[in-house]
Amino acid sequence: YYMLGFDTQAGILKHYRVDKMTEIQILDLPREGNEQFQRLDLAVYSRKVFSMFGGEEEMVRLRFENQLIGVVMDRFGKDVSVFPKPDGFFEIYTKVALSPQFYGWVFALGEGARILSPEKAVRGMKEQLCNVCKYYTEEE
């Protein structure tokens, strides 16, 4: 589990692993970062991040086999717009944080999922695949 907190020095929201926290204290001080939390829609935020790892946010176009509709709804919510395509596929457009965890999620769906755009996201997926693939193609 993760706690979403405000890092005053960096001026940004960060994720903190609850199981790693020690010597926790409640202080009688005003909360810092309140403005950031007031502007945050947690439901939207949680659909964009993968395993609490952030990254550069991008609007992506993804293509899935129809059988993965439940997986997609679980990940992005029931409000995501679904565009049926021929040959047993559908597409969605959604904002995600580009990160190794996002690419790993897509990879875990195998041939049933594909990043279509933007090119930056497609290139990121290719780089992740190439980086991992070299560990399984080199002779030791």
mmCIF file of N, CA and C in Angstrom:
data_model
loop_
_atom_site.group_PDB
_atom_site.id
_atom_site.type_symbol
_atom_site.label_atom_id
_atom_site.label_comp_id
_atom_site.label_asym_id
_atom_site.label_seq_id
_atom_site.Cartn_x
_atom_site.Cartn_y
_atom_site.Cartn_z
ATOM 1 N N TYR A 1 0.827 -1.191 0.000
ATOM 2 C CA TYR A 1 0.000 0.000 0.000
ATOM 3 C C TYR A 1 0.864 1.244 0.000
ATOM 4 N N TYR A 2 0.309 2.293 -0.567
ATOM 5 C CA TYR A 2 1.026 3.550 -0.678
ATOM 6 C C TYR A 2 0.212 4.683 -0.076
ATOM 7 N N MET A 3 0.929 5.667 0.449
ATOM 8 C CA MET A 3 0.306 6.889 0.916
ATOM 9 C C MET A 3 0.722 7.993 -0.040
ATOM 10 N N LEU A 4 -0.215 8.796 -0.446
ATOM 11 C CA LEU A 4 0.079 9.939 -1.296
ATOM 12 C C LEU A 4 0.324 11.127 -0.381
ATOM 13 N N GLY A 5 1.509 11.721 -0.503
ATOM 14 C CA GLY A 5 1.871 12.844 0.349
ATOM 15 C C GLY A 5 2.500 13.966 -0.445
ATOM 16 N N PHE A 6 2.638 15.110 0.199
ATOM 17 C CA PHE A 6 3.221 16.283 -0.439
ATOM 18 C C PHE A 6 4.643 16.463 0.063
ATOM 19 N N ASP A 7 5.599 16.545 -0.857
ATOM 20 C CA ASP A 7 6.999 16.807 -0.536
ATOM 21 C C ASP A 7 7.201 18.317 -0.615
ATOM 22 N N THR A 8 7.319 18.955 0.536
ATOM 23 C CA THR A 8 7.418 20.414 0.596
ATOM 24 C C THR A 8 8.663 20.923 -0.112
ATOM 25 N N GLN A 9 9.791 20.255 0.078
ATOM 26 C CA GLN A 9 11.038 20.720 -0.539
ATOM 27 C C GLN A 9 10.974 20.654 -2.059
ATOM 28 N N ALA A 10 10.417 19.570 -2.597
ATOM 29 C CA ALA A 10 10.335 19.414 -4.051
ATOM 30 C C ALA A 10 9.091 20.099 -4.627
ATOM 31 N N GLY A 11 8.103 20.360 -3.782
ATOM 32 C CA GLY A 11 6.880 21.008 -4.236
ATOM 33 C C GLY A 11 5.991 20.119 -5.088
ATOM 34 N N ILE A 12 6.064 18.790 -4.861
ATOM 35 C CA ILE A 12 5.279 17.850 -5.671
ATOM 36 C C ILE A 12 4.644 16.770 -4.795
ATOM 37 N N LEU A 13 3.646 16.096 -5.369
ATOM 38 C CA LEU A 13 3.051 14.939 -4.707
ATOM 39 C C LEU A 13 3.948 13.731 -4.933
ATOM 40 N N LYS A 14 4.099 12.913 -3.900
ATOM 41 C CA LYS A 14 4.919 11.702 -3.998
ATOM 42 C C LYS A 14 4.184 10.537 -3.355
ATOM 43 N N HIS A 15 4.593 9.326 -3.739
ATOM 44 C CA HIS A 15 4.036 8.103 -3.173
ATOM 45 C C HIS A 15 5.020 7.547 -2.154
ATOM 46 N N TYR A 16 4.487 7.145 -1.009
ATOM 47 C CA TYR A 16 5.318 6.584 0.052
ATOM 48 C C TYR A 16 4.769 5.212 0.421
ATOM 49 N N ARG A 17 5.645 4.224 0.484
ATOM 50 C CA ARG A 17 5.220 2.871 0.847
ATOM 51 C C ARG A 17 4.931 2.812 2.337
ATOM 52 N N VAL A 18 3.728 2.403 2.672
ATOM 53 C CA VAL A 18 3.298 2.354 4.061
ATOM 54 C C VAL A 18 4.120 1.343 4.851
ATOM 55 N N ASP A 19 4.476 0.219 4.240
ATOM 56 C CA ASP A 19 5.225 -0.812 4.965
ATOM 57 C C ASP A 19 6.661 -0.404 5.271
ATOM 58 N N LYS A 20 7.135 0.680 4.692
ATOM 59 C CA LYS A 20 8.499 1.155 4.943
ATOM 60 C C LYS A 20 8.538 2.306 5.948
ATOM 61 N N MET A 21 7.379 2.764 6.390
ATOM 62 C CA MET A 21 7.326 3.903 7.309
ATOM 63 C C MET A 21 7.663 3.459 8.724
ATOM 64 N N THR A 22 8.499 4.246 9.378
ATOM 65 C CA THR A 22 8.853 3.993 10.773
ATOM 66 C C THR A 22 8.786 5.312 11.536
ATOM 67 N N GLU A 23 8.664 5.216 12.820
ATOM 68 C CA GLU A 23 8.664 6.391 13.705
ATOM 69 C C GLU A 23 7.688 7.471 13.235
ATOM 70 N N ILE A 24 6.474 7.064 12.946
ATOM 71 C CA ILE A 24 5.438 7.987 12.484
ATOM 72 C C ILE A 24 4.911 8.773 13.678
ATOM 73 N N GLN A 25 4.745 10.082 13.478
ATOM 74 C CA GLN A 25 4.231 10.949 14.537
ATOM 75 C C GLN A 25 3.157 11.866 13.971
ATOM 76 N N ILE A 26 2.166 12.161 14.793
ATOM 77 C CA ILE A 26 1.166 13.161 14.431
ATOM 78 C C ILE A 26 1.628 14.477 15.033
ATOM 79 N N LEU A 27 1.771 15.482 14.179
ATOM 80 C CA LEU A 27 2.248 16.785 14.616
ATOM 81 C C LEU A 27 1.107 17.790 14.619
ATOM 82 N N ASP A 28 1.160 18.720 15.531
ATOM 83 C CA ASP A 28 0.150 19.772 15.605
ATOM 84 C C ASP A 28 0.613 20.966 14.774
ATOM 85 N N LEU A 29 0.754 20.725 13.449
ATOM 86 C CA LEU A 29 1.203 21.756 12.515
ATOM 87 C C LEU A 29 0.200 21.850 11.373
ATOM 88 N N PRO A 30 0.119 23.016 10.732
ATOM 89 C CA PRO A 30 -0.779 23.118 9.572
ATOM 90 C C PRO A 30 -0.321 22.188 8.450
ATOM 91 N N ARG A 31 -1.282 21.643 7.740
ATOM 92 C CA ARG A 31 -0.980 20.746 6.624
ATOM 93 C C ARG A 31 -0.342 21.535 5.486
ATOM 94 N N GLU A 32 0.718 20.988 4.906
ATOM 95 C CA GLU A 32 1.368 21.602 3.749
ATOM 96 C C GLU A 32 0.887 20.899 2.487
ATOM 97 N N GLY A 33 0.812 21.640 1.384
ATOM 98 C CA GLY A 33 0.388 21.060 0.117
ATOM 99 C C GLY A 33 -1.114 20.932 -0.026
ATOM 100 N N ASN A 34 -1.858 21.578 0.850
ATOM 101 C CA ASN A 34 -3.314 21.459 0.826
ATOM 102 C C ASN A 34 -3.908 21.874 -0.521
ATOM 103 N N GLU A 35 -3.322 22.899 -1.150
ATOM 104 C CA GLU A 35 -3.841 23.365 -2.442
ATOM 105 C C GLU A 35 -3.756 22.266 -3.495
ATOM 106 N N GLN A 36 -2.648 21.517 -3.521
ATOM 107 C CA GLN A 36 -2.472 20.437 -4.498
ATOM 108 C C GLN A 36 -3.516 19.340 -4.284
ATOM 109 N N PHE A 37 -3.784 19.018 -3.021
ATOM 110 C CA PHE A 37 -4.759 17.966 -2.738
ATOM 111 C C PHE A 37 -6.180 18.420 -3.055
ATOM 112 N N GLN A 38 -6.469 19.706 -2.876
ATOM 113 C CA GLN A 38 -7.802 20.226 -3.194
ATOM 114 C C GLN A 38 -8.092 20.116 -4.689
ATOM 115 N N ARG A 39 -7.058 20.273 -5.514
ATOM 116 C CA ARG A 39 -7.220 20.217 -6.971
ATOM 117 C C ARG A 39 -7.190 18.789 -7.514
ATOM 118 N N LEU A 40 -6.885 17.826 -6.681
ATOM 119 C CA LEU A 40 -6.670 16.448 -7.122
ATOM 120 C C LEU A 40 -7.969 15.645 -7.108
ATOM 121 N N ASP A 41 -8.281 15.022 -8.224
ATOM 122 C CA ASP A 41 -9.389 14.072 -8.304
ATOM 123 C C ASP A 41 -8.760 12.683 -8.183
ATOM 124 N N LEU A 42 -8.879 12.076 -7.005
ATOM 125 C CA LEU A 42 -8.192 10.805 -6.743
ATOM 126 C C LEU A 42 -8.621 9.690 -7.686
ATOM 127 N N ALA A 43 -9.880 9.662 -8.080
ATOM 128 C CA ALA A 43 -10.332 8.608 -9.000
ATOM 129 C C ALA A 43 -9.625 8.736 -10.342
ATOM 130 N N VAL A 44 -9.530 9.948 -10.862
ATOM 131 C CA VAL A 44 -8.842 10.178 -12.138
ATOM 132 C C VAL A 44 -7.355 9.900 -11.980
ATOM 133 N N TYR A 45 -6.775 10.371 -10.891
ATOM 134 C CA TYR A 45 -5.346 10.187 -10.637
ATOM 135 C C TYR A 45 -4.984 8.703 -10.594
ATOM 136 N N SER A 46 -5.778 7.909 -9.897
ATOM 137 C CA SER A 46 -5.446 6.484 -9.750
ATOM 138 C C SER A 46 -5.564 5.721 -11.066
ATOM 139 N N ARG A 47 -6.374 6.211 -12.005
ATOM 140 C CA ARG A 47 -6.465 5.551 -13.308
ATOM 141 C C ARG A 47 -5.258 5.848 -14.180
ATOM 142 N N LYS A 48 -4.556 6.944 -13.885
ATOM 143 C CA LYS A 48 -3.414 7.346 -14.708
ATOM 144 C C LYS A 48 -2.108 6.686 -14.276
ATOM 145 N N VAL A 49 -1.984 6.406 -12.987
ATOM 146 C CA VAL A 49 -0.722 5.852 -12.503
ATOM 147 C C VAL A 49 -0.816 4.335 -12.429
ATOM 148 N N PHE A 50 0.309 3.685 -12.585
ATOM 149 C CA PHE A 50 0.371 2.227 -12.536
ATOM 150 C C PHE A 50 1.272 1.832 -11.385
ATOM 151 N N SER A 51 0.717 1.069 -10.440
ATOM 152 C CA SER A 51 1.463 0.623 -9.267
ATOM 153 C C SER A 51 2.086 1.795 -8.526
ATOM 154 N N MET A 52 1.406 2.917 -8.538
ATOM 155 C CA MET A 52 1.823 4.139 -7.855
ATOM 156 C C MET A 52 3.114 4.728 -8.403
ATOM 157 N N PHE A 53 3.513 4.334 -9.589
ATOM 158 C CA PHE A 53 4.672 4.937 -10.236
ATOM 159 C C PHE A 53 4.174 5.975 -11.220
ATOM 160 N N GLY A 54 4.606 7.195 -11.024
ATOM 161 C CA GLY A 54 4.216 8.272 -11.921
ATOM 162 C C GLY A 54 5.097 8.281 -13.152
ATOM 163 N N GLY A 55 4.892 9.240 -13.964
ATOM 164 C CA GLY A 55 5.654 9.431 -15.185
ATOM 165 C C GLY A 55 5.052 10.596 -15.927
ATOM 166 N N GLU A 56 5.576 10.863 -17.088
ATOM 167 C CA GLU A 56 5.041 11.954 -17.890
ATOM 168 C C GLU A 56 3.653 11.572 -18.397
ATOM 169 N N GLU A 57 2.675 12.421 -18.135
ATOM 170 C CA GLU A 57 1.311 12.121 -18.554
ATOM 171 C C GLU A 57 1.129 12.372 -20.039
ATOM 172 N N GLU A 58 0.502 11.412 -20.691
ATOM 173 C CA GLU A 58 0.231 11.503 -22.131
ATOM 174 C C GLU A 58 -1.147 10.917 -22.415
ATOM 175 N N MET A 59 -1.814 11.485 -23.390
ATOM 176 C CA MET A 59 -3.048 10.890 -23.902
ATOM 177 C C MET A 59 -2.622 9.793 -24.871
ATOM 178 N N VAL A 60 -3.042 8.556 -24.611
ATOM 179 C CA VAL A 60 -2.636 7.432 -25.451
ATOM 180 C C VAL A 60 -3.856 6.787 -26.105
ATOM 181 N N ARG A 61 -3.602 6.175 -27.234
ATOM 182 C CA ARG A 61 -4.616 5.380 -27.937
ATOM 183 C C ARG A 61 -4.175 3.930 -27.832
ATOM 184 N N LEU A 62 -5.028 3.093 -27.264
ATOM 185 C CA LEU A 62 -4.716 1.688 -27.036
ATOM 186 C C LEU A 62 -5.733 0.815 -27.759
ATOM 187 N N ARG A 63 -5.262 -0.329 -28.248
ATOM 188 C CA ARG A 63 -6.118 -1.289 -28.968
ATOM 189 C C ARG A 63 -6.090 -2.610 -28.204
ATOM 190 N N PHE A 64 -7.279 -3.209 -28.009
ATOM 191 C CA PHE A 64 -7.397 -4.446 -27.244
ATOM 192 C C PHE A 64 -8.302 -5.439 -27.955
ATOM 193 N N GLU A 65 -8.050 -6.733 -27.692
ATOM 194 C CA GLU A 65 -8.988 -7.771 -28.111
ATOM 195 C C GLU A 65 -10.248 -7.622 -27.264
ATOM 196 N N ASN A 66 -11.391 -7.899 -27.853
ATOM 197 C CA ASN A 66 -12.666 -7.745 -27.143
ATOM 198 C C ASN A 66 -12.719 -8.494 -25.817
ATOM 199 N N GLN A 67 -12.065 -9.637 -25.736
ATOM 200 C CA GLN A 67 -12.106 -10.436 -24.504
ATOM 201 C C GLN A 67 -11.457 -9.722 -23.317
ATOM 202 N N LEU A 68 -10.717 -8.641 -23.572
ATOM 203 C CA LEU A 68 -10.037 -7.910 -22.498
ATOM 204 C C LEU A 68 -10.847 -6.721 -21.975
ATOM 205 N N ILE A 69 -12.107 -6.614 -22.367
ATOM 206 C CA ILE A 69 -12.913 -5.466 -21.948
ATOM 207 C C ILE A 69 -12.999 -5.353 -20.422
ATOM 208 N N GLY A 70 -13.129 -6.466 -19.726
ATOM 209 C CA GLY A 70 -13.199 -6.439 -18.263
ATOM 210 C C GLY A 70 -11.919 -5.916 -17.639
ATOM 211 N N VAL A 71 -10.790 -6.348 -18.168
ATOM 212 C CA VAL A 71 -9.483 -5.896 -17.674
ATOM 213 C C VAL A 71 -9.342 -4.390 -17.870
ATOM 214 N N VAL A 72 -9.757 -3.914 -19.033
ATOM 215 C CA VAL A 72 -9.655 -2.484 -19.343
ATOM 216 C C VAL A 72 -10.575 -1.673 -18.435
ATOM 217 N N MET A 73 -11.789 -2.146 -18.215
ATOM 218 C CA MET A 73 -12.722 -1.440 -17.328
ATOM 219 C C MET A 73 -12.199 -1.413 -15.893
ATOM 220 N N ASP A 74 -11.604 -2.521 -15.445
ATOM 221 C CA ASP A 74 -11.022 -2.555 -14.100
ATOM 222 C C ASP A 74 -9.900 -1.538 -13.959
ATOM 223 N N ARG A 75 -9.103 -1.385 -14.999
ATOM 224 C CA ARG A 75 -7.941 -0.496 -14.951
ATOM 225 C C ARG A 75 -8.322 0.972 -15.102
ATOM 226 N N PHE A 76 -9.191 1.279 -16.065
ATOM 227 C CA PHE A 76 -9.470 2.676 -16.417
ATOM 228 C C PHE A 76 -10.848 3.165 -15.985
ATOM 229 N N GLY A 77 -11.672 2.277 -15.456
ATOM 230 C CA GLY A 77 -12.993 2.685 -14.986
ATOM 231 C C GLY A 77 -14.068 2.500 -16.041
ATOM 232 N N LYS A 78 -15.291 2.480 -15.582
ATOM 233 C CA LYS A 78 -16.426 2.233 -16.474
ATOM 234 C C LYS A 78 -16.772 3.440 -17.340
ATOM 235 N N ASP A 79 -16.202 4.595 -17.042
ATOM 236 C CA ASP A 79 -16.500 5.804 -17.817
ATOM 237 C C ASP A 79 -15.617 5.967 -19.044
ATOM 238 N N VAL A 80 -14.630 5.087 -19.220
ATOM 239 C CA VAL A 80 -13.745 5.207 -20.380
ATOM 240 C C VAL A 80 -14.560 4.944 -21.650
ATOM 241 N N SER A 81 -14.334 5.771 -22.663
ATOM 242 C CA SER A 81 -15.043 5.591 -23.939
ATOM 243 C C SER A 81 -14.407 4.452 -24.721
ATOM 244 N N VAL A 82 -15.242 3.543 -25.183
ATOM 245 C CA VAL A 82 -14.792 2.362 -25.926
ATOM 246 C C VAL A 82 -15.265 2.499 -27.371
ATOM 247 N N PHE A 83 -14.332 2.308 -28.300
ATOM 248 C CA PHE A 83 -14.631 2.413 -29.724
ATOM 249 C C PHE A 83 -14.459 1.041 -30.376
ATOM 250 N N PRO A 84 -15.568 0.357 -30.680
ATOM 251 C CA PRO A 84 -15.476 -0.965 -31.314
ATOM 252 C C PRO A 84 -14.794 -0.870 -32.678
ATOM 253 N N LYS A 85 -13.982 -1.866 -32.968
ATOM 254 C CA LYS A 85 -13.282 -1.952 -34.254
ATOM 255 C C LYS A 85 -13.572 -3.314 -34.865
ATOM 256 N N PRO A 86 -13.328 -3.459 -36.167
ATOM 257 C CA PRO A 86 -13.587 -4.763 -36.796
ATOM 258 C C PRO A 86 -12.619 -5.847 -36.291
ATOM 259 N N ASP A 87 -12.949 -7.051 -36.584
ATOM 260 C CA ASP A 87 -12.074 -8.195 -36.286
ATOM 261 C C ASP A 87 -11.892 -8.454 -34.796
ATOM 262 N N GLY A 88 -12.882 -8.116 -33.965
ATOM 263 C CA GLY A 88 -12.813 -8.483 -32.555
ATOM 264 C C GLY A 88 -11.946 -7.596 -31.687
ATOM 265 N N PHE A 89 -11.782 -6.338 -32.043
ATOM 266 C CA PHE A 89 -10.967 -5.412 -31.260
ATOM 267 C C PHE A 89 -11.771 -4.176 -30.874
ATOM 268 N N PHE A 90 -11.258 -3.449 -29.876
ATOM 269 C CA PHE A 90 -11.793 -2.134 -29.539
ATOM 270 C C PHE A 90 -10.618 -1.233 -29.183
ATOM 271 N N GLU A 91 -10.853 0.072 -29.221
ATOM 272 C CA GLU A 91 -9.818 1.047 -28.882
ATOM 273 C C GLU A 91 -10.335 1.993 -27.820
ATOM 274 N N ILE A 92 -9.396 2.531 -27.044
ATOM 275 C CA ILE A 92 -9.720 3.573 -26.072
ATOM 276 C C ILE A 92 -8.682 4.677 -26.191
ATOM 277 N N TYR A 93 -9.066 5.854 -25.762
ATOM 278 C CA TYR A 93 -8.154 6.983 -25.603
ATOM 279 C C TYR A 93 -8.203 7.339 -24.128
ATOM 280 N N THR A 94 -7.051 7.409 -23.496
ATOM 281 C CA THR A 94 -7.026 7.739 -22.077
ATOM 282 C C THR A 94 -5.691 8.370 -21.728
ATOM 283 N N LYS A 95 -5.677 9.098 -20.644
ATOM 284 C CA LYS A 95 -4.440 9.724 -20.181
ATOM 285 C C LYS A 95 -3.780 8.779 -19.183
ATOM 286 N N VAL A 96 -2.494 8.504 -19.383
ATOM 287 C CA VAL A 96 -1.729 7.649 -18.474
ATOM 288 C C VAL A 96 -0.389 8.302 -18.176
ATOM 289 N N ALA A 97 0.233 7.842 -17.109
ATOM 290 C CA ALA A 97 1.597 8.244 -16.797
ATOM 291 C C ALA A 97 2.515 7.224 -17.466
ATOM 292 N N LEU A 98 3.286 7.667 -18.453
ATOM 293 C CA LEU A 98 4.199 6.752 -19.148
ATOM 294 C C LEU A 98 5.299 6.336 -18.180
ATOM 295 N N SER A 99 5.396 5.047 -17.932
ATOM 296 C CA SER A 99 6.365 4.517 -16.973
ATOM 297 C C SER A 99 6.621 3.052 -17.309
ATOM 298 N N PRO A 100 7.703 2.494 -16.788
ATOM 299 C CA PRO A 100 7.941 1.063 -17.006
ATOM 300 C C PRO A 100 6.763 0.203 -16.522
ATOM 301 N N GLN A 101 6.070 0.647 -15.487
ATOM 302 C CA GLN A 101 4.939 -0.116 -14.971
ATOM 303 C C GLN A 101 3.771 -0.108 -15.961
ATOM 304 N N PHE A 102 3.544 1.024 -16.625
ATOM 305 C CA PHE A 102 2.502 1.079 -17.658
ATOM 306 C C PHE A 102 2.852 0.126 -18.792
ATOM 307 N N TYR A 103 4.098 0.197 -19.266
ATOM 308 C CA TYR A 103 4.511 -0.683 -20.364
ATOM 309 C C TYR A 103 4.427 -2.149 -19.943
ATOM 310 N N GLY A 104 4.762 -2.437 -18.697
ATOM 311 C CA GLY A 104 4.659 -3.802 -18.186
ATOM 312 C C GLY A 104 3.219 -4.302 -18.161
ATOM 313 N N TRP A 105 2.295 -3.409 -17.815
ATOM 314 C CA TRP A 105 0.878 -3.767 -17.806
ATOM 315 C C TRP A 105 0.428 -4.130 -19.218
ATOM 316 N N VAL A 106 0.800 -3.311 -20.192
ATOM 317 C CA VAL A 106 0.438 -3.596 -21.588
ATOM 318 C C VAL A 106 1.062 -4.922 -22.018
ATOM 319 N N PHE A 107 2.338 -5.119 -21.690
ATOM 320 C CA PHE A 107 3.035 -6.351 -22.070
ATOM 321 C C PHE A 107 2.357 -7.581 -21.475
ATOM 322 N N ALA A 108 1.885 -7.460 -20.237
ATOM 323 C CA ALA A 108 1.256 -8.601 -19.565
ATOM 324 C C ALA A 108 -0.002 -9.074 -20.292
ATOM 325 N N LEU A 109 -0.595 -8.217 -21.100
ATOM 326 C CA LEU A 109 -1.792 -8.592 -21.856
ATOM 327 C C LEU A 109 -1.448 -9.275 -23.173
ATOM 328 N N GLY A 110 -0.155 -9.405 -23.448
ATOM 329 C CA GLY A 110 0.309 -10.148 -24.616
ATOM 330 C C GLY A 110 -0.134 -9.542 -25.929
ATOM 331 N N GLU A 111 -0.446 -10.411 -26.865
ATOM 332 C CA GLU A 111 -0.835 -9.969 -28.203
ATOM 333 C C GLU A 111 -2.225 -9.343 -28.228
ATOM 334 N N GLY A 112 -2.899 -9.362 -27.088
ATOM 335 C CA GLY A 112 -4.239 -8.790 -27.023
ATOM 336 C C GLY A 112 -4.271 -7.295 -26.806
ATOM 337 N N ALA A 113 -3.094 -6.684 -26.612
ATOM 338 C CA ALA A 113 -3.047 -5.242 -26.355
ATOM 339 C C ALA A 113 -1.926 -4.606 -27.155
ATOM 340 N N ARG A 114 -2.169 -3.371 -27.578
ATOM 341 C CA ARG A 114 -1.156 -2.654 -28.358
ATOM 342 C C ARG A 114 -1.310 -1.150 -28.144
ATOM 343 N N ILE A 115 -0.180 -0.474 -27.985
ATOM 344 C CA ILE A 115 -0.167 0.985 -27.924
ATOM 345 C C ILE A 115 -0.111 1.481 -29.363
ATOM 346 N N LEU A 116 -1.069 2.311 -29.753
ATOM 347 C CA LEU A 116 -1.115 2.825 -31.124
ATOM 348 C C LEU A 116 -0.521 4.227 -31.249
ATOM 349 N N SER A 117 -0.708 5.057 -30.252
ATOM 350 C CA SER A 117 -0.185 6.419 -30.304
ATOM 351 C C SER A 117 -0.207 7.019 -28.903
ATOM 352 N N PRO A 118 0.556 8.080 -28.682
ATOM 353 C CA PRO A 118 1.410 8.796 -29.619
ATOM 354 C C PRO A 118 2.704 8.021 -29.873
ATOM 355 N N GLU A 119 3.461 8.477 -30.828
ATOM 356 C CA GLU A 119 4.714 7.810 -31.189
ATOM 357 C C GLU A 119 5.650 7.706 -29.986
ATOM 358 N N LYS A 120 5.628 8.710 -29.133
ATOM 359 C CA LYS A 120 6.475 8.704 -27.935
ATOM 360 C C LYS A 120 6.171 7.485 -27.055
ATOM 361 N N ALA A 121 4.902 7.147 -26.897
ATOM 362 C CA ALA A 121 4.520 5.990 -26.089
ATOM 363 C C ALA A 121 4.888 4.690 -26.790
ATOM 364 N N VAL A 122 4.697 4.632 -28.101
ATOM 365 C CA VAL A 122 5.073 3.445 -28.881
ATOM 366 C C VAL A 122 6.577 3.225 -28.771
ATOM 367 N N ARG A 123 7.335 4.293 -28.929
ATOM 368 C CA ARG A 123 8.796 4.214 -28.835
ATOM 369 C C ARG A 123 9.224 3.772 -27.429
ATOM 370 N N GLY A 124 8.546 4.286 -26.404
ATOM 371 C CA GLY A 124 8.859 3.883 -25.031
ATOM 372 C C GLY A 124 8.646 2.396 -24.814
ATOM 373 N N MET A 125 7.564 1.858 -25.386
ATOM 374 C CA MET A 125 7.291 0.424 -25.275
ATOM 375 C C MET A 125 8.379 -0.377 -25.973
ATOM 376 N N LYS A 126 8.756 0.049 -27.175
ATOM 377 C CA LYS A 126 9.810 -0.653 -27.920
ATOM 378 C C LYS A 126 11.123 -0.647 -27.142
ATOM 379 N N GLU A 127 11.454 0.487 -26.544
ATOM 380 C CA GLU A 127 12.696 0.582 -25.768
ATOM 381 C C GLU A 127 12.667 -0.364 -24.576
ATOM 382 N N GLN A 128 11.531 -0.417 -23.872
ATOM 383 C CA GLN A 128 11.410 -1.327 -22.733
ATOM 384 C C GLN A 128 11.592 -2.778 -23.179
ATOM 385 N N LEU A 129 10.938 -3.134 -24.277
ATOM 386 C CA LEU A 129 11.039 -4.504 -24.782
ATOM 387 C C LEU A 129 12.469 -4.842 -25.194
ATOM 388 N N CYS A 130 13.129 -3.927 -25.901
ATOM 389 C CA CYS A 130 14.509 -4.169 -26.346
ATOM 390 C C CYS A 130 15.461 -4.286 -25.163
ATOM 391 N N ASN A 131 15.264 -3.441 -24.154
ATOM 392 C CA ASN A 131 16.138 -3.480 -22.979
ATOM 393 C C ASN A 131 16.033 -4.810 -22.248
ATOM 394 N N VAL A 132 14.832 -5.339 -22.129
ATOM 395 C CA VAL A 132 14.644 -6.618 -21.440
ATOM 396 C C VAL A 132 15.046 -7.780 -22.335
ATOM 397 N N CYS A 133 14.732 -7.684 -23.612
ATOM 398 C CA CYS A 133 14.999 -8.769 -24.555
ATOM 399 C C CYS A 133 16.480 -9.128 -24.617
ATOM 400 N N LYS A 134 17.341 -8.141 -24.488
ATOM 401 C CA LYS A 134 18.777 -8.425 -24.599
ATOM 402 C C LYS A 134 19.268 -9.366 -23.502
ATOM 403 N N TYR A 135 18.562 -9.414 -22.372
ATOM 404 C CA TYR A 135 18.960 -10.341 -21.309
ATOM 405 C C TYR A 135 18.655 -11.789 -21.671
ATOM 406 N N TYR A 136 17.793 -11.994 -22.631
ATOM 407 C CA TYR A 136 17.378 -13.338 -22.999
ATOM 408 C C TYR A 136 17.886 -13.765 -24.370
ATOM 409 N N THR A 137 18.657 -12.907 -25.012
ATOM 410 C CA THR A 137 19.183 -13.250 -26.326
ATOM 411 C C THR A 137 20.698 -13.366 -26.339
ATOM 412 N N GLU A 138 21.361 -12.797 -25.340
ATOM 413 C CA GLU A 138 22.827 -12.857 -25.306
ATOM 414 C C GLU A 138 23.279 -14.184 -24.715
ATOM 415 N N GLU A 139 24.332 -14.715 -25.284
ATOM 416 C CA GLU A 139 24.925 -15.952 -24.761
ATOM 417 C C GLU A 139 25.765 -15.608 -23.537
ATOM 418 N N GLU A 140 25.676 -16.425 -22.511
ATOM 419 C CA GLU A 140 26.498 -16.185 -21.312
ATOM 420 C C GLU A 140 27.590 -17.207 -21.211
#
